[in-house]
Amino acid sequence: MTRSIRVLLVEDSENDALLLLRQMQKGGYVPISRQVDNAADMLAALDEQSWDLIISDYVIPGFGGLEALELLKIRGLDLPFIIVSGQIGEDLAVRAMKAGAHDYIMKDRLARLIPAVERELREAEMRRERKRSRAALRESEERFRQLAENIEAVFFMFEMSSESSPGRISYVSPIYERIWRDSTEKLLQEPRRWLEAIHPDDGERVRNDLPKMARGDFNLEFRLLMSDSTVRWIHYRAFPILNDLGQVHRVAAIAEDVTERKAGEHRLKSTAEQLLRTVEELRRMEEQLRARNDELSQTRDELEMRVTKRTAALSKANGQLRRQIEERKRLEQELLDITEQERRRLGIDLHDDLGQHLMGLAFMVKGLQQKLEEESPERAAEAEKIHGLVSQTIKHAHDLALDMTSELEGEDLAVALRQLAQRVKTSFAVECQFHSDGDISRLQPAWAAHLYKIAQEALSNAIKHGKARHISLRLAQEQKKLLLSIGNDGLPFRSGTSQNGRMGLRIMNYRAHVIGASLDVSSSEKNGTLVVCRLPLAANLAPVAKGALASPG
């Protein structure tokens, strides 16, 4: 039966290396080998893969068996190392063995190679097994230490137990000092010290059961009396640890602080007693409730009848209120329609009637100017001035008519408001600036029209009543609201006047109410008047994407 083996040959002779490999093959091995003859190649071979065996010549020019052994120590490897040499004497062989070589063989006695290899492989496996066992033991001890030091209970280990005593304490976890309020060092010196803190009322009971600890058959709850007279409850359990013969070799014990559990049990007992008393009281109350059940049933029937009658009355009143609200909405809508119709009528009258009369007057003045140019140039100049004033009046009347009959075109509120500001600036010689902030959401046409009319009415009030010279019109989107503000530097709005006391303000408030917006009018002596309309955008957006606006003018 052939066995594979990885062999690192430290040899400078190819023939000797082949001789060693052939000897390995005769012994039933299939060697996987590599030959090195210097320190660098050997280190590289050790780093590149693992080896089962190293066979080294003792003497190599610039390198040899002792140097190879030193490199193996540097790498921290435990591999069978056999020296095969034809020039080694007994003193050098002893020196090599002391340096760490496991065996040495003369090249003229290679028959010893296979037995030596097999022996060293077995011993190497035994060394590895012992190393694994020691590592496992250290790991087990570390886990035990971590467990004992981190659980919320005291861990005791007793050695050399007898029928009357659990034995000496070989280990106690650090939590003992917190629960017993005593030193672990003193306990290790005086094994019965943990008994001294037991409450006098429990001491005899614990001592009577103490012999059971030697058998690992101890399971008891008792109290500790602390130096400050406080009491702590302990649940103490012991477990036997048997040897290979089934005899108690050690005793392990766990002492757990159960003070809180005992307090909970006491509270639970008190609660149970209180619950029983409560149940008895409930039974008495149930009898009283049954006695009053008929009275309550009768009262309930009467109450249901009254509720039915009251509900009918409220439903009737609610219907009347709804009809009144609908009638009010209808009247307000009619008022709004009449206002718009009257506004358009006045605009048409200004454009058609007054505009035509003024145009005729302008022609007459122009004719008079032409006649006077020959008779009296001075009077002709005055007539020309009159003609200019009449022309300005015609233009002003045309702008007024256009403003009164203008409507929102399209869905872009920002564009319409910019045009409105420009008309105000041109018609009334008032500085009117429009600003739009952010990406304004496109509104439904009806809602945009109401906002446009609110802005139109606010601008009209600022010019007619406020005598403003500067007006700022702003449209902005803040979070989920659309903000329309009209500010002016004119006369302040009188705070004592109700916003519903003027027709214009009533119409503005109605328009804001229709679209679910709020309207605020504020003023101060320094800043004139500010009208702010806030419209929630949740249900008022048009079913189109947000419209891009031109940059503020």
Coordinates of C-alpha atoms in Angstrom, one line a residue, residues 244-437:
D244 CA -13.8 7.5 35.8
L245 CA -14.8 5.1 38.6
G246 CA -18.2 6.8 39.2
Q247 CA -17.1 8.2 42.5
V248 CA -17.6 11.8 43.6
H249 CA -14.4 13.6 42.7
R250 CA -15.5 17.2 43.1
V251 CA -18.5 19.1 44.2
A252 CA -19.7 22.2 42.2
A253 CA -22.2 24.6 43.8
I254 CA -24.1 27.6 42.5
A255 CA -25.5 30.3 44.9
E256 CA -28.0 32.6 43.3
D257 CA -29.3 35.8 44.8
V258 CA -33.1 35.4 44.7
T259 CA -34.0 38.4 46.9
E260 CA -36.0 40.1 44.2
R261 CA -37.8 36.9 43.3
K262 CA -38.7 36.4 47.0
A263 CA -39.9 40.0 47.1
G264 CA -42.0 39.3 44.0
E265 CA -43.5 36.2 45.5
H266 CA -44.4 38.2 48.6
R267 CA -46.0 40.9 46.5
L268 CA -47.8 38.2 44.5
K269 CA -49.2 36.7 47.7
S270 CA -50.3 40.1 48.9
T271 CA -51.9 40.8 45.6
A272 CA -53.7 37.4 45.6
E273 CA -55.1 38.2 49.1
Q274 CA -56.2 41.6 47.9
L275 CA -57.7 40.0 44.8
L276 CA -59.8 37.7 47.0
R277 CA -61.0 40.6 49.0
T278 CA -61.8 42.5 45.8
V279 CA -63.7 39.5 44.4
E280 CA -65.8 39.4 47.5
E281 CA -66.6 43.1 47.2
L282 CA -67.4 42.6 43.6
R283 CA -69.9 39.9 44.5
R284 CA -71.6 42.2 46.9
M285 CA -71.6 45.0 44.3
E286 CA -73.0 42.6 41.7
E287 CA -76.0 41.9 44.0
Q288 CA -76.6 45.6 44.3
L289 CA -76.2 46.1 40.6
R290 CA -78.8 43.4 39.9
A291 CA -81.2 45.2 42.3
R292 CA -80.8 48.4 40.3
N293 CA -80.8 46.7 36.9
D294 CA -84.6 47.2 36.4
E295 CA -84.3 50.9 37.3
L296 CA -81.4 51.3 34.9
S297 CA -83.3 49.5 32.1
Q298 CA -86.3 51.8 32.6
T299 CA -84.1 54.8 32.6
R300 CA -82.3 53.6 29.5
D301 CA -85.6 53.2 27.6
E302 CA -86.7 56.7 28.6
L303 CA -83.3 58.0 27.5
E304 CA -83.4 56.2 24.2
M305 CA -86.9 57.8 23.6
R306 CA -85.6 61.2 24.4
V307 CA -82.5 60.7 22.2
T308 CA -84.7 59.6 19.3
K309 CA -86.9 62.7 19.7
R310 CA -83.8 64.9 20.1
T311 CA -82.2 63.3 17.1
A312 CA -85.2 64.0 14.9
A313 CA -85.3 67.6 16.0
L314 CA -81.6 68.0 15.4
S315 CA -81.9 66.3 11.9
K316 CA -84.7 68.8 11.1
A317 CA -82.6 71.7 12.4
N318 CA -79.6 70.4 10.5
G319 CA -81.6 70.3 7.3
Q320 CA -82.8 73.8 7.8
L321 CA -79.2 74.9 8.5
R322 CA -78.0 73.2 5.3
R323 CA -80.7 74.9 3.3
Q324 CA -79.7 78.3 4.8
I325 CA -76.0 77.6 4.0
E326 CA -76.9 76.6 0.4
E327 CA -79.1 79.7 0.1
R328 CA -76.3 81.9 1.4
K329 CA -73.8 80.3 -1.0
R330 CA -76.3 81.0 -3.8
L331 CA -76.8 84.6 -2.8
E332 CA -73.0 85.1 -2.4
Q333 CA -72.5 83.6 -5.9
E334 CA -75.2 85.8 -7.3
L335 CA -73.5 88.8 -5.6
L336 CA -70.2 87.8 -7.1
D337 CA -71.7 87.4 -10.5
I338 CA -73.5 90.7 -10.3
T339 CA -70.3 92.4 -9.2
E340 CA -68.4 90.9 -12.1
Q341 CA -71.2 91.9 -14.5
E342 CA -71.3 95.4 -13.1
R343 CA -67.5 95.6 -13.4
R344 CA -67.6 94.5 -17.0
R345 CA -70.5 96.9 -17.7
L346 CA -68.6 99.9 -16.2
G347 CA -65.6 98.9 -18.3
I348 CA -67.6 98.7 -21.5
D349 CA -69.3 102.1 -20.7
L350 CA -65.9 103.6 -20.1
H351 CA -64.6 102.3 -23.3
D352 CA -67.7 102.8 -25.5
D353 CA -69.6 105.8 -24.1
L354 CA -67.0 107.9 -22.3
G355 CA -64.3 106.9 -24.7
Q356 CA -66.3 107.9 -27.7
H357 CA -67.3 111.3 -26.2
L358 CA -63.7 112.0 -25.2
M359 CA -62.6 111.0 -28.7
G360 CA -65.1 113.5 -30.2
L361 CA -64.0 116.1 -27.8
A362 CA -60.4 115.5 -28.8
F363 CA -61.3 115.9 -32.5
M364 CA -63.1 119.2 -31.7
V365 CA -60.1 120.5 -29.8
K366 CA -57.8 119.5 -32.6
G367 CA -60.0 121.4 -35.1
L368 CA -60.0 124.4 -32.8
Q369 CA -56.3 124.3 -32.5
Q370 CA -55.9 124.3 -36.3
K371 CA -58.2 127.4 -36.7
L372 CA -56.4 129.3 -33.9
E373 CA -53.0 128.7 -35.4
E374 CA -53.7 131.4 -38.0
E375 CA -55.6 133.8 -35.8
S376 CA -53.7 133.5 -32.5
P377 CA -50.7 131.2 -32.1
E378 CA -50.7 131.6 -28.3
R379 CA -54.3 130.4 -28.0
A380 CA -53.5 127.6 -30.5
A381 CA -50.8 126.4 -28.0
E382 CA -53.3 126.4 -25.2
A383 CA -55.7 124.3 -27.4
E384 CA -52.8 121.9 -28.1
K385 CA -52.3 121.5 -24.3
I386 CA -56.0 120.8 -23.9
H387 CA -55.8 118.2 -26.7
G388 CA -52.9 116.5 -24.9
L389 CA -54.8 116.3 -21.6
V390 CA -57.9 114.9 -23.4
S391 CA -55.7 112.3 -25.1
Q392 CA -54.2 111.3 -21.7
T393 CA -57.7 111.0 -20.3
I394 CA -58.8 108.8 -23.2
K395 CA -55.8 106.5 -22.6
H396 CA -56.5 106.4 -18.9
A397 CA -60.1 105.5 -19.5
H398 CA -59.0 102.8 -22.0
D399 CA -56.6 101.3 -19.4
L400 CA -59.4 101.4 -16.7
A401 CA -61.8 99.7 -19.0
L402 CA -59.2 97.0 -19.9
D403 CA -58.4 96.4 -16.2
M404 CA -62.2 96.1 -15.3
T405 CA -62.9 93.7 -18.2
S406 CA -59.6 91.7 -18.0
E407 CA -59.8 87.9 -17.2
L408 CA -57.2 85.2 -16.5
E409 CA -56.1 83.7 -19.7
G410 CA -54.8 80.1 -19.7
E411 CA -53.6 78.3 -16.6
D412 CA -50.3 80.1 -15.8
L413 CA -51.2 82.3 -12.8
A414 CA -47.7 83.8 -12.6
V415 CA -47.8 85.1 -16.2
A416 CA -51.2 86.6 -15.7
L417 CA -50.1 88.4 -12.4
R418 CA -47.0 89.7 -14.1
Q419 CA -49.2 91.2 -16.9
L420 CA -51.6 92.7 -14.3
A421 CA -48.7 94.3 -12.5
Q422 CA -47.5 95.8 -15.7
R423 CA -50.9 97.3 -16.6
V424 CA -51.2 98.8 -13.1
K425 CA -47.8 100.4 -13.5
T426 CA -48.7 101.8 -17.0
S427 CA -52.3 102.9 -16.2
F428 CA -51.9 104.5 -12.8
A429 CA -48.2 105.6 -12.8
V430 CA -47.7 103.4 -9.7
E431 CA -44.5 101.4 -9.1
C432 CA -45.8 97.8 -9.1
Q433 CA -43.3 94.9 -9.0
F434 CA -44.1 91.2 -9.3
H435 CA -42.0 88.4 -7.9
S436 CA -42.5 84.6 -8.1
D437 CA -40.4 82.3 -5.8

